[in-house]
Short mmCIF file of C-alpha atoms and ligand atoms in Angstrom, two decimals:
data_model
loop_
_atom_site.label_atom_id
_atom_site.label_comp_id
_atom_site.label_asym_id
_atom_site.label_seq_id
_atom_site.Cartn_x
_atom_site.Cartn_y
_atom_site.Cartn_z
CA MET A 1 6.01 102.40 -102.74
CA GLY A 2 3.48 102.73 -99.97
CA GLY A 3 0.46 104.82 -100.82
CA GLY A 4 2.03 106.05 -104.03
CA LEU A 5 -0.71 107.63 -106.05
CA VAL A 6 0.70 108.48 -109.44
CA LYS A 7 0.86 112.19 -109.85
CA THR A 8 2.48 113.69 -112.87
CA ALA A 9 4.37 116.93 -112.69
CA THR A 10 1.46 118.74 -114.34
CA PRO A 11 -1.75 117.22 -113.05
CA GLU A 12 -4.28 116.52 -115.75
CA PRO A 13 -7.91 115.96 -114.89
CA ASN A 14 -8.36 112.97 -117.16
CA LYS A 15 -5.47 110.86 -115.92
CA GLY A 16 -6.34 107.72 -114.01
CA PRO A 17 -9.73 106.47 -112.94
CA VAL A 18 -11.92 109.13 -111.50
CA GLU A 19 -11.81 107.82 -107.96
CA ASP A 20 -8.01 107.83 -107.96
CA ARG A 21 -7.68 111.22 -109.47
CA VAL A 22 -6.77 114.39 -107.73
CA VAL A 23 -8.22 117.28 -109.68
CA GLU A 24 -6.88 120.55 -108.48
CA PRO A 25 -8.46 123.36 -110.41
CA SER A 26 -5.91 125.86 -109.21
CA ALA A 27 -3.14 123.73 -110.71
CA THR A 28 -4.75 123.89 -114.14
CA GLY A 29 -5.24 127.62 -113.91
CA CYS A 30 -8.97 127.23 -114.44
CA PRO A 31 -11.18 127.81 -111.42
CA GLN A 32 -13.78 125.10 -111.13
CA GLY A 33 -16.68 127.49 -110.63
CA GLN A 34 -15.85 129.11 -113.91
CA TRP A 35 -15.68 125.70 -115.65
CA HIS A 36 -19.05 124.88 -114.26
CA ARG A 37 -20.73 128.07 -115.37
CA ARG A 38 -19.33 127.79 -118.87
CA ALA A 39 -20.02 124.07 -119.06
CA LEU A 40 -23.61 124.68 -117.99
CA GLN A 41 -24.05 127.31 -120.66
CA LYS A 42 -22.56 125.02 -123.33
CA ILE A 43 -24.58 122.01 -122.26
CA GLU A 44 -27.75 124.07 -122.37
CA GLU A 45 -26.83 125.16 -125.89
CA ALA A 46 -26.16 121.54 -126.84
CA LEU A 47 -29.58 120.56 -125.54
CA GLN A 48 -31.13 122.86 -128.13
CA VAL A 49 -29.64 120.79 -130.98
CA PRO A 50 -32.47 119.18 -132.95
CA LEU A 51 -32.43 115.40 -133.22
CA LEU A 52 -30.07 115.02 -130.29
CA PRO A 53 -29.77 111.27 -129.65
CA GLU A 54 -31.68 110.08 -126.60
CA ALA A 55 -28.57 108.78 -124.86
CA ALA A 56 -26.83 112.11 -125.36
CA ARG A 57 -29.84 114.09 -124.17
CA ALA A 58 -30.15 111.96 -121.04
CA ALA A 59 -26.45 112.32 -120.25
CA LEU A 60 -26.54 116.07 -120.81
CA GLU A 61 -29.64 116.55 -118.70
CA ALA A 62 -28.08 114.53 -115.91
CA ALA A 63 -24.93 116.64 -116.20
CA VAL A 64 -26.98 119.82 -115.92
CA SER A 65 -28.65 118.67 -112.72
CA GLU A 66 -25.32 117.50 -111.38
CA LEU A 67 -23.72 120.85 -112.18
CA ARG A 68 -26.58 122.68 -110.53
CA SER A 69 -26.29 120.58 -107.42
CA ILE A 70 -22.50 120.80 -107.10
CA HIS A 71 -21.00 123.58 -105.11
CA GLY A 72 -17.61 123.16 -103.69
CA THR A 73 -15.19 120.49 -104.63
CA GLN A 74 -15.39 117.37 -106.72
CA THR A 75 -11.88 116.41 -105.80
CA LYS A 76 -11.15 113.23 -104.02
CA ASP A 77 -7.87 111.74 -102.96
CA THR A 78 -8.17 108.07 -102.27
CA ALA A 79 -4.46 107.46 -101.83
CA SER A 80 -4.94 106.54 -98.24
CA SER A 81 -7.62 104.00 -99.09
CA SER A 82 -5.49 102.13 -101.62
CA SER A 83 -2.65 99.96 -100.56
CA TYR A 84 0.33 99.28 -102.76
CA ASP A 85 2.27 97.56 -99.99
CA LEU A 86 1.21 93.99 -100.62
CA PRO A 87 3.78 91.69 -102.15
CA VAL A 88 2.99 91.25 -105.82
CA GLU A 89 4.36 89.00 -108.49
CA GLY A 90 6.38 90.52 -111.30
CA THR A 91 4.73 90.59 -114.68
CA SER A 92 6.17 89.26 -117.87
CA TRP A 93 5.33 89.49 -121.50
CA LYS A 94 5.20 85.75 -121.73
CA LEU A 95 2.39 85.78 -119.22
CA MET A 96 0.68 88.61 -121.02
CA LEU A 97 0.83 86.78 -124.33
CA GLU A 98 -0.54 83.68 -122.68
CA SER A 99 -3.35 85.72 -121.29
CA TYR A 100 -4.22 86.84 -124.82
CA THR A 101 -4.83 83.28 -126.03
CA ASP A 102 -8.19 81.72 -125.63
CA ASN A 103 -7.32 78.25 -126.88
CA ASP A 104 -8.74 76.65 -123.83
CA PRO A 105 -11.12 79.06 -122.18
CA GLU A 106 -12.42 76.46 -119.78
CA ALA A 107 -8.94 75.77 -118.44
CA ALA A 108 -8.33 79.48 -118.09
CA GLU A 109 -11.62 79.86 -116.33
CA GLY A 110 -10.58 77.16 -113.86
CA HIS A 111 -7.93 79.55 -112.55
CA HIS A 112 -10.53 82.11 -111.73
CA MET A 113 -12.69 80.46 -109.09
CA LEU A 114 -13.86 83.68 -107.65
CA GLU A 115 -17.06 84.72 -106.10
CA GLN A 116 -16.89 88.45 -106.14
CA LYS A 117 -18.88 90.25 -108.74
CA SER A 118 -17.38 93.02 -110.80
CA PRO A 119 -17.45 96.14 -108.69
CA LYS A 120 -19.08 99.20 -110.09
CA ARG A 121 -16.26 101.53 -110.96
CA ASN A 122 -16.09 105.23 -111.41
CA GLY A 123 -18.71 107.90 -111.61
CA SER A 124 -22.07 108.12 -113.29
CA GLY A 125 -22.59 108.88 -116.96
CA ALA A 126 -23.43 112.39 -115.89
CA SER A 127 -20.08 112.79 -114.15
CA ALA A 128 -18.34 111.52 -117.24
CA THR A 129 -20.17 114.02 -119.40
CA LEU A 130 -19.36 116.74 -116.95
CA LYS A 131 -15.69 115.79 -117.04
CA VAL A 132 -15.64 116.02 -120.82
CA PHE A 133 -17.06 119.50 -120.70
CA CYS A 134 -14.79 120.61 -117.90
CA ARG A 135 -11.82 119.25 -119.78
CA SER A 136 -12.84 121.05 -122.92
CA PHE A 137 -13.05 124.35 -121.12
CA GLU A 138 -9.74 123.77 -119.46
CA SER A 139 -8.00 123.77 -122.85
CA MET A 140 -9.32 127.24 -123.69
CA GLY A 141 -6.68 129.89 -123.80
CA THR A 142 -3.81 127.45 -123.32
CA GLY A 143 -2.30 128.03 -126.73
CA MET A 144 -3.43 124.65 -128.06
CA PRO A 145 -3.58 124.43 -131.86
CA CYS A 146 -6.97 125.27 -133.31
CA LEU A 147 -9.33 122.64 -134.58
CA SER A 148 -8.66 123.11 -138.26
CA ASP A 149 -4.89 122.80 -137.70
CA MET A 150 -5.43 119.58 -135.78
CA LEU A 151 -7.75 118.17 -138.42
CA GLN A 152 -5.12 118.71 -141.09
CA GLU A 153 -3.31 115.78 -139.52
CA ALA A 154 -6.39 113.54 -139.36
CA GLY A 155 -5.75 110.37 -141.34
CA GLN A 156 -1.99 110.74 -140.75
CA LEU A 157 0.22 109.08 -138.16
CA GLY A 158 0.92 112.45 -136.51
CA PHE A 159 -2.74 113.16 -135.64
CA ASP A 160 -2.97 114.17 -131.99
CA ALA A 161 -6.27 112.53 -131.04
CA ILE A 162 -5.80 113.44 -127.38
CA ALA A 163 -5.49 117.19 -127.95
CA PHE A 164 -8.23 116.98 -130.56
CA SER A 165 -10.66 115.13 -128.32
CA GLU A 166 -10.04 117.48 -125.44
CA SER A 167 -10.28 120.68 -127.43
CA ALA A 168 -13.12 123.00 -126.52
CA GLU A 169 -14.32 123.19 -130.12
CA VAL A 170 -14.90 119.45 -130.28
CA ALA A 171 -17.16 119.78 -127.22
CA GLY A 172 -16.85 116.19 -126.15
CA GLN A 173 -17.89 114.72 -129.50
CA PRO A 174 -14.61 113.75 -131.18
CA LEU A 175 -16.06 110.91 -133.24
CA ARG A 176 -18.85 113.04 -134.58
CA VAL A 177 -16.44 115.84 -135.54
CA LEU A 178 -13.75 113.54 -136.91
CA GLY A 179 -16.30 111.45 -138.78
CA ALA A 180 -17.73 114.58 -140.42
CA HIS A 181 -14.25 115.74 -141.37
CA LEU A 182 -13.02 112.42 -142.80
CA THR A 183 -16.17 111.75 -144.80
CA ARG A 184 -16.17 115.30 -146.16
CA SER A 185 -12.50 115.27 -147.08
CA THR A 186 -12.88 112.00 -149.00
CA ASP A 187 -16.13 113.05 -150.67
CA MET A 188 -17.71 109.98 -149.11
CA TRP A 189 -21.34 111.05 -149.34
CA SER A 190 -21.37 111.89 -153.04
CA SER A 191 -19.44 108.71 -153.85
CA LEU A 192 -21.92 106.58 -151.90
CA ARG A 193 -24.77 108.35 -153.68
CA ASP A 194 -23.23 108.10 -157.17
CA LEU A 195 -22.57 104.38 -156.77
CA ARG A 196 -26.13 103.96 -155.43
CA PHE A 197 -24.94 102.47 -152.16
CA VAL A 198 -27.05 105.11 -150.45
CA LEU A 199 -30.24 106.46 -151.94
CA GLU A 200 -31.01 109.26 -149.47
CA PRO A 201 -27.58 110.75 -148.84
CA ASP A 202 -28.66 113.78 -146.78
CA GLU A 203 -30.78 111.75 -144.40
CA PHE A 204 -28.05 109.09 -144.23
CA GLN A 205 -25.37 111.66 -143.42
CA GLY A 206 -27.52 113.20 -140.67
CA ARG A 207 -28.18 109.84 -139.08
CA VAL A 208 -24.51 108.86 -139.19
CA SER A 209 -23.65 112.12 -137.47
CA ASN A 210 -26.28 111.53 -134.77
CA PHE A 211 -25.05 107.98 -134.34
CA LEU A 212 -21.43 109.05 -133.88
CA GLY A 213 -22.59 111.67 -131.35
CA ALA A 214 -24.41 108.97 -129.39
CA ILE A 215 -21.34 106.70 -129.54
CA ASP A 216 -19.16 109.57 -128.30
CA PHE A 217 -21.27 109.78 -125.16
CA LEU A 218 -20.99 106.07 -124.54
CA TYR A 219 -17.19 106.12 -124.35
CA ARG A 220 -16.28 106.76 -120.76
CA ALA A 221 -14.32 109.94 -120.32
CA ASP A 222 -13.15 108.72 -116.92
CA VAL A 223 -11.30 105.73 -118.38
CA PRO A 224 -7.64 106.70 -118.91
CA TYR A 225 -6.90 104.85 -122.15
CA HIS A 226 -10.03 103.32 -123.65
CA GLY A 227 -11.91 106.59 -123.77
CA PRO A 228 -13.20 108.65 -126.70
CA ALA A 229 -9.70 109.87 -127.66
CA HIS A 230 -8.57 106.27 -128.26
CA ALA A 231 -11.55 105.69 -130.56
CA ALA A 232 -10.69 108.88 -132.48
CA ASP A 233 -7.06 107.81 -132.71
CA VAL A 234 -8.00 104.40 -134.10
CA MET A 235 -10.46 105.99 -136.52
CA SER A 236 -7.80 108.34 -137.84
CA THR A 237 -5.21 105.57 -138.13
CA MET A 238 -7.77 103.35 -139.87
CA GLU A 239 -8.30 106.14 -142.37
CA TRP A 240 -4.56 106.14 -142.97
CA PHE A 241 -4.66 102.43 -143.78
CA LEU A 242 -7.79 102.80 -145.93
CA GLN A 243 -6.09 105.48 -148.03
CA THR A 244 -3.13 103.27 -148.97
CA PRO A 245 -3.09 102.09 -152.59
CA TYR A 246 -3.30 98.39 -151.66
CA VAL A 247 -6.26 98.70 -149.31
CA SER A 248 -8.09 101.12 -151.55
CA SER A 249 -7.50 98.82 -154.54
CA ILE A 250 -9.46 96.01 -152.90
CA THR A 251 -12.20 98.03 -151.21
CA ASN A 252 -15.07 100.21 -152.38
CA HIS A 253 -16.58 103.30 -150.78
CA MET A 254 -19.02 101.27 -148.71
CA ASP A 255 -16.11 99.25 -147.29
CA HIS A 256 -14.28 102.48 -146.50
CA PHE A 257 -17.30 103.86 -144.66
CA MET A 258 -17.72 100.55 -142.82
CA GLY A 259 -14.04 100.60 -141.77
CA LEU A 260 -14.45 104.05 -140.22
CA MET A 261 -17.61 103.01 -138.38
CA ALA A 262 -15.89 99.88 -137.06
CA ALA A 263 -13.06 102.00 -135.70
CA ALA A 264 -15.51 104.43 -134.09
CA ILE A 265 -17.43 101.72 -132.23
CA HIS A 266 -14.64 99.24 -131.57
CA ASP A 267 -14.22 99.95 -127.81
CA VAL A 268 -17.51 101.69 -127.02
CA GLY A 269 -18.57 101.43 -123.38
CA HIS A 270 -15.14 100.08 -122.33
CA PRO A 271 -15.10 99.91 -118.51
CA GLY A 272 -11.30 100.34 -118.17
CA THR A 273 -10.68 96.74 -117.15
CA ASN A 274 -9.86 93.93 -119.56
CA ASN A 275 -11.53 90.64 -120.52
CA MET A 276 -9.50 88.72 -117.98
CA PHE A 277 -10.79 90.97 -115.22
CA GLN A 278 -14.39 90.53 -116.33
CA SER A 279 -14.10 86.78 -116.32
CA LYS A 280 -12.16 86.41 -113.11
CA THR A 281 -14.59 88.61 -111.21
CA LEU A 282 -17.55 86.83 -112.80
CA GLY A 283 -18.73 90.26 -113.85
CA PRO A 284 -22.08 90.77 -115.55
CA LEU A 285 -20.52 91.02 -119.00
CA ALA A 286 -18.60 87.78 -118.52
CA LEU A 287 -21.84 86.08 -117.53
CA ARG A 288 -23.69 87.49 -120.50
CA TYR A 289 -21.02 86.56 -123.05
CA ASN A 290 -19.81 83.30 -121.50
CA ASP A 291 -16.19 84.46 -121.23
CA LYS A 292 -15.81 84.69 -125.01
CA SER A 293 -14.48 87.98 -126.37
CA ILE A 294 -16.46 89.59 -123.58
CA LEU A 295 -15.75 93.26 -124.15
CA GLU A 296 -15.69 93.02 -127.94
CA MET A 297 -19.11 91.33 -127.89
CA MET A 298 -20.37 94.14 -125.70
CA HIS A 299 -18.92 96.86 -127.94
CA VAL A 300 -20.69 95.58 -131.07
CA ALA A 301 -23.95 94.85 -129.27
CA LEU A 302 -23.98 98.28 -127.63
CA ALA A 303 -23.30 99.98 -130.96
CA PHE A 304 -26.20 98.20 -132.70
CA GLU A 305 -28.55 98.69 -129.76
CA THR A 306 -27.73 102.40 -129.77
CA MET A 307 -28.26 102.64 -133.49
CA LEU A 308 -31.58 100.82 -133.49
CA GLN A 309 -33.13 102.46 -130.47
CA ASN A 310 -33.71 105.73 -132.27
CA GLU A 311 -34.70 106.37 -135.87
CA ALA A 312 -32.48 109.47 -135.89
CA THR A 313 -29.36 107.32 -135.38
CA ASN A 314 -30.41 104.37 -137.53
CA TRP A 315 -28.41 104.77 -140.72
CA LEU A 316 -28.31 101.00 -141.33
CA GLU A 317 -31.97 100.85 -142.30
CA LEU A 318 -31.30 103.32 -145.12
CA LEU A 319 -28.94 100.93 -146.91
CA PRO A 320 -30.53 99.05 -149.81
CA CYS A 321 -31.45 95.41 -149.31
CA ASP A 322 -31.34 94.88 -153.08
CA PHE A 323 -28.19 96.62 -154.19
CA GLN A 324 -27.42 96.03 -157.84
CA ASP A 325 -23.78 96.39 -158.78
CA SER A 326 -23.80 98.53 -161.93
CA GLU A 327 -20.41 97.11 -162.94
CA ASP A 328 -21.68 93.56 -162.64
CA PRO A 329 -25.27 93.55 -163.89
CA ALA A 330 -25.36 89.75 -163.99
CA ALA A 331 -24.82 89.54 -160.23
CA LYS A 332 -27.74 88.88 -157.92
CA PRO A 333 -28.83 91.93 -155.90
CA ALA A 334 -27.02 92.13 -152.55
CA ASN A 335 -28.38 93.01 -149.13
CA LEU A 336 -26.11 95.84 -147.96
CA GLN A 337 -27.66 95.91 -144.50
CA HIS A 338 -26.55 92.32 -143.94
CA TYR A 339 -23.18 92.98 -145.51
CA VAL A 340 -22.39 95.98 -143.30
CA ARG A 341 -23.67 94.34 -140.14
CA ARG A 342 -21.51 91.31 -140.77
CA GLY A 343 -18.48 93.45 -141.62
CA LEU A 344 -18.79 95.51 -138.43
CA ILE A 345 -19.22 92.41 -136.28
CA ASP A 346 -16.21 90.68 -137.87
CA MET A 347 -13.96 93.68 -137.58
CA VAL A 348 -14.75 94.58 -133.98
CA LEU A 349 -14.63 90.99 -132.71
CA GLY A 350 -11.27 90.74 -134.47
CA THR A 351 -9.80 93.39 -132.15
CA ASP A 352 -9.77 90.87 -129.30
CA MET A 353 -6.08 90.36 -128.51
CA ALA A 354 -6.86 86.66 -128.06
CA LYS A 355 -7.22 86.52 -131.86
CA HIS A 356 -3.88 88.22 -132.48
CA ALA A 357 -1.78 85.10 -133.10
CA LYS A 358 -4.28 83.60 -135.53
CA LYS A 359 -4.57 86.86 -137.40
CA LEU A 360 -0.81 87.16 -137.63
CA ALA A 361 -0.44 83.66 -139.10
CA ARG A 362 -2.96 84.40 -141.85
CA LEU A 363 -1.45 87.81 -142.50
CA GLN A 364 1.96 86.22 -143.01
CA ASP A 365 0.47 83.81 -145.58
CA ILE A 366 -1.29 86.58 -147.47
CA ALA A 367 1.80 88.80 -147.43
CA GLN A 368 3.93 85.95 -148.81
CA GLU A 369 1.40 85.27 -151.57
CA GLU A 370 1.35 88.92 -152.45
CA GLU A 371 5.14 89.15 -152.55
CA ARG A 372 5.34 86.05 -154.73
CA GLY A 373 2.75 87.56 -157.05
CA ARG A 374 4.73 90.79 -157.27
CA MET A 375 7.97 88.96 -157.99
CA GLU A 376 6.33 86.94 -160.72
CA ASN A 377 4.63 90.11 -161.87
CA VAL A 378 1.25 88.48 -161.53
CA CYS A 379 -1.64 90.40 -160.14
CA ASN A 380 -3.31 88.01 -157.73
CA ARG A 381 -5.32 90.65 -155.94
CA PRO A 382 -9.01 90.00 -155.72
CA LEU A 383 -10.75 92.16 -158.29
CA ASP A 384 -13.43 93.30 -155.93
CA ARG A 385 -12.97 97.05 -155.86
CA THR A 386 -16.49 97.23 -157.17
CA ALA A 387 -19.21 95.83 -155.04
CA ASN A 388 -19.28 92.09 -155.19
CA PHE A 389 -20.76 90.71 -152.07
CA GLY A 390 -19.73 87.11 -152.25
CA GLN A 391 -22.30 85.38 -154.40
CA ASP A 392 -20.23 82.65 -155.99
CA GLN A 393 -17.22 80.81 -154.68
CA LYS A 394 -14.59 83.05 -156.24
CA LYS A 395 -16.39 86.13 -155.05
CA GLN A 396 -16.81 84.56 -151.65
CA GLU A 397 -13.03 84.08 -151.41
CA SER A 398 -12.40 87.65 -152.49
CA LEU A 399 -14.90 88.86 -149.97
CA GLU A 400 -13.30 86.86 -147.16
CA ARG A 401 -9.91 88.27 -148.02
CA LYS A 402 -11.21 91.81 -148.21
CA LEU A 403 -12.85 91.51 -144.79
CA PHE A 404 -9.66 89.99 -143.43
CA VAL A 405 -7.60 92.92 -144.74
CA LEU A 406 -10.08 95.39 -143.23
CA GLY A 407 -9.98 93.56 -139.89
CA THR A 408 -6.19 93.50 -140.05
CA ALA A 409 -6.09 97.24 -140.68
CA LEU A 410 -8.36 97.82 -137.68
CA HIS A 411 -6.30 95.59 -135.39
CA ALA A 412 -3.08 97.22 -136.61
CA SER A 413 -4.61 100.65 -135.91
CA ASP A 414 -5.64 99.47 -132.46
CA ILE A 415 -2.07 98.53 -131.47
CA SER A 416 -0.44 101.39 -133.36
CA THR A 417 0.56 103.75 -130.55
CA PRO A 418 4.21 102.53 -130.52
CA CYS A 419 4.25 103.48 -134.24
CA LYS A 420 3.38 107.10 -133.54
CA PRO A 421 5.73 110.09 -133.21
CA ARG A 422 7.53 110.05 -129.85
CA GLN A 423 5.45 112.58 -127.91
CA LEU A 424 2.18 110.96 -128.95
CA MET A 425 3.52 107.49 -128.24
CA LEU A 426 4.51 108.59 -124.74
CA ARG A 427 1.13 110.07 -123.88
CA TRP A 428 -0.68 106.92 -125.01
CA THR A 429 1.76 104.71 -123.17
CA GLU A 430 1.23 106.63 -119.96
CA ARG A 431 -2.53 106.29 -120.34
CA VAL A 432 -2.48 102.58 -121.07
CA LEU A 433 -0.26 101.98 -118.06
CA LEU A 434 -2.48 104.05 -115.77
CA GLU A 435 -5.44 101.98 -116.89
CA PHE A 436 -3.61 98.67 -116.39
CA TRP A 437 -2.45 99.76 -112.94
CA ALA A 438 -5.87 100.96 -111.88
CA GLN A 439 -7.09 97.45 -112.72
CA GLY A 440 -4.23 95.99 -110.66
CA ASP A 441 -5.20 98.24 -107.74
CA GLU A 442 -8.74 96.95 -107.97
CA GLU A 443 -7.51 93.35 -108.10
CA LEU A 444 -5.42 94.00 -105.00
CA ARG A 445 -8.43 95.48 -103.26
CA LEU A 446 -10.48 92.41 -104.17
CA GLN A 447 -7.60 90.17 -103.04
CA LEU A 448 -7.27 88.67 -106.50
CA PRO A 449 -4.02 87.82 -108.25
CA ILE A 450 -2.82 90.87 -110.15
CA SER A 451 -3.15 90.44 -113.93
CA PRO A 452 -0.06 90.62 -116.14
CA LEU A 453 1.21 94.19 -116.61
CA CYS A 454 -1.27 95.50 -114.05
CA ASP A 455 1.02 95.66 -111.04
CA ARG A 456 1.65 99.32 -110.33
CA ALA A 457 4.56 98.68 -108.00
CA SER A 458 6.70 96.58 -110.32
CA GLY A 459 5.31 98.26 -113.45
CA ARG A 460 6.60 101.68 -112.45
CA SER A 461 10.15 100.39 -112.40
CA SER A 462 9.88 98.40 -115.64
CA VAL A 463 8.03 100.67 -118.06
CA ALA A 464 10.74 100.45 -120.72
CA LYS A 465 10.98 96.66 -120.48
CA GLY A 466 7.20 96.36 -120.74
CA GLN A 467 7.12 98.54 -123.84
CA LEU A 468 9.99 96.63 -125.41
CA GLY A 469 8.03 93.46 -124.81
CA PHE A 470 4.94 94.92 -126.47
CA ILE A 471 6.99 96.17 -129.42
CA ASN A 472 9.11 93.04 -129.91
CA PHE A 473 6.48 90.39 -129.31
CA VAL A 474 3.28 92.02 -130.48
CA VAL A 475 3.56 95.13 -132.67
CA LYS A 476 6.73 94.57 -134.71
CA PRO A 477 5.91 90.97 -135.73
CA PHE A 478 2.50 92.18 -136.91
CA TYR A 479 3.71 95.24 -138.76
CA ALA A 480 6.55 93.37 -140.54
CA PRO A 481 4.29 91.34 -142.88
CA LEU A 482 2.04 94.38 -143.24
CA VAL A 483 4.94 96.28 -144.79
CA ALA A 484 5.21 93.53 -147.41
CA LEU A 485 1.51 93.89 -148.20
CA VAL A 486 1.17 97.65 -147.81
CA PRO A 487 4.52 99.34 -148.54
CA GLU A 488 3.42 102.69 -147.00
CA VAL A 489 3.42 100.94 -143.61
CA GLN A 490 7.22 101.31 -143.75
CA LEU A 491 6.70 104.80 -142.31
CA ALA A 492 5.00 103.31 -139.24
CA MET A 493 7.78 100.73 -139.00
CA GLU A 494 10.44 103.45 -138.97
CA LEU A 495 8.70 105.30 -136.15
CA LEU A 496 8.35 101.99 -134.32
CA LEU A 497 12.07 101.29 -134.65
CA GLN A 498 12.94 104.78 -133.40
CA ASN A 499 10.67 104.27 -130.41
CA LYS A 500 12.26 100.88 -129.81
CA VAL A 501 15.69 102.56 -129.59
CA PHE A 502 14.19 105.14 -127.22
CA TRP A 503 12.93 102.39 -124.89
CA GLU A 504 16.21 100.47 -125.11
CA GLU A 505 18.02 103.60 -123.92
CA ARG A 506 15.51 104.21 -121.13
CA ASP A 507 15.89 100.56 -120.15
CA SER A 508 19.68 100.62 -120.04
CA GLU A 509 19.70 103.91 -118.12
CA ARG A 510 16.97 102.63 -115.80
CA THR A 511 15.15 105.92 -116.25
CA PRO A 512 12.52 106.34 -113.52
CA TYR A 513 8.86 106.49 -114.39
CA GLU A 514 8.49 110.19 -113.51
CA GLU A 515 11.36 111.15 -115.79
CA ILE A 516 10.06 109.13 -118.73
CA PHE A 517 6.73 110.87 -118.71
CA ALA A 518 7.88 114.30 -117.51
CA ARG A 519 6.60 117.11 -119.68
P1 AMP B 601 -8.01 97.37 -127.38
O1 AMP B 601 -8.27 96.97 -125.97
O2 AMP B 601 -9.10 97.06 -128.35
O3 AMP B 601 -7.60 98.82 -127.49
O4 AMP B 601 -6.80 96.44 -127.85
C1 AMP B 601 -5.48 96.82 -127.88
C2 AMP B 601 -4.71 96.23 -126.73
O5 AMP B 601 -3.33 96.42 -126.98
C3 AMP B 601 -4.94 96.93 -125.40
O6 AMP B 601 -6.01 96.47 -124.68
C4 AMP B 601 -3.66 96.64 -124.67
O7 AMP B 601 -3.73 95.35 -124.09
C5 AMP B 601 -2.65 96.57 -125.76
N1 AMP B 601 -1.84 97.78 -125.83
C6 AMP B 601 -2.02 98.87 -126.60
N2 AMP B 601 -1.04 99.75 -126.43
C7 AMP B 601 -0.20 99.21 -125.52
C8 AMP B 601 1.03 99.62 -124.93
N3 AMP B 601 1.62 100.78 -125.26
N4 AMP B 601 1.61 98.80 -124.03
C9 AMP B 601 1.06 97.61 -123.72
N5 AMP B 601 -0.09 97.17 -124.24
C10 AMP B 601 -0.71 97.94 -125.13
ZN1 ZN B 602 -8.97 99.75 -128.90
#
């Protein structure tokens, strides 16, 4: 296992953290100089776009100067500087589940008496932008499906968010492109206008598009799993949930829009290391958020800061503060800005895996209630399809349940990769493992205990077991009550069960890592 940098049979530029990656242009059939020239041309075109968000403009300008200054190679092989020879403890799902619980954060913190600060990982924003462009150009002429074919699958479980996000036509802005597609295909803007949720629909639509473009640039392209493709995948899967009869029966168009925005922002700025890593390294985010839902707090805060720092991205301020529900004229006017801000905060904070067990317990209760109601042929669904924003107690309860269902849909989307068709599931699994292991490498380098599932050495020989643990202890128990609530989720469950059989076979055959992910 000494010095074993993971290299797949077909090297891909976006696998693994940037410092661990070996990018060999010749292996991708796309000479780097040519990438650079075309990237430069495209970036310069992009800079001409009116109302380009500040963050995007800054990143693009930095990428231009970087491109102009680079001649020669960007490649770097740090295999020799990383050691995988140290003895490491095996990981177990029990440990991992324990690490998800934050019942006693102070006790957990006691285990992490460490002085080192979080190291700065990976390249600059400019390098990340550059990578996105280079990656986009790499896909040209490789026979990948065209954008419109890929978008046909958006909002379905078979959507290939990785190919989509890396396609040249998306030009590094998957959330912006996917957001435009999903809102157009569901007639979102005219519905929001007709129901008077939004009074200036054209301006609103433009600002949402600018906002999603700015968020795209804040996802780090050099992070193997929690990059822009993951956000696009979760957004598409969230759309799938939102389209189901149960979820659409209890939500209105504003909720639907809010659900898509929550998915888009839910991991923005993710550094590629988890909450445990932030707190045990006493990293700046852990200090800022006092070890509580550290990354999730950062994702929401970053999203709102980005939105508010530029009028061109600030769609929130266009929502009415005195919305009058036309179907409930007796209701007091509602402040939609407050409603949407609260909804986004709730949903994104709810993606913290530490909240998983609590969420599951409530989901089981709601699913049982729903089943009982169906058996007794009683409709006990909250009648809040129209906009009631929780003004009396009954409405408050309906509102709480609606937000819970939305948060559940987002969390389910977030852990949905084992419920995807096999080839997609495998690509996501490989990425999540590369990210976990890069964290483990960093922990080794810092002489810290390796976090559960982050040990590259033992992880490589127990991929199937690890995935079976994730399926059996996390995903399947969550999706089972969801099927009772949302019958269409049965499709996801069937894919999950097929993938479970796949991993059981790989486990019994002890299939090596390279063979599992061979393409
Ligand atoms: P998030 O970090 O918001 O994406 O939350 C989802 C979490 O689920 C990830 O951080 C991982 O801990 C976990 N996860 C997702 N997919 C997998 C997988 N295939 N294997 C193990 N853990 C996973
Ligand atoms: Zn996520």
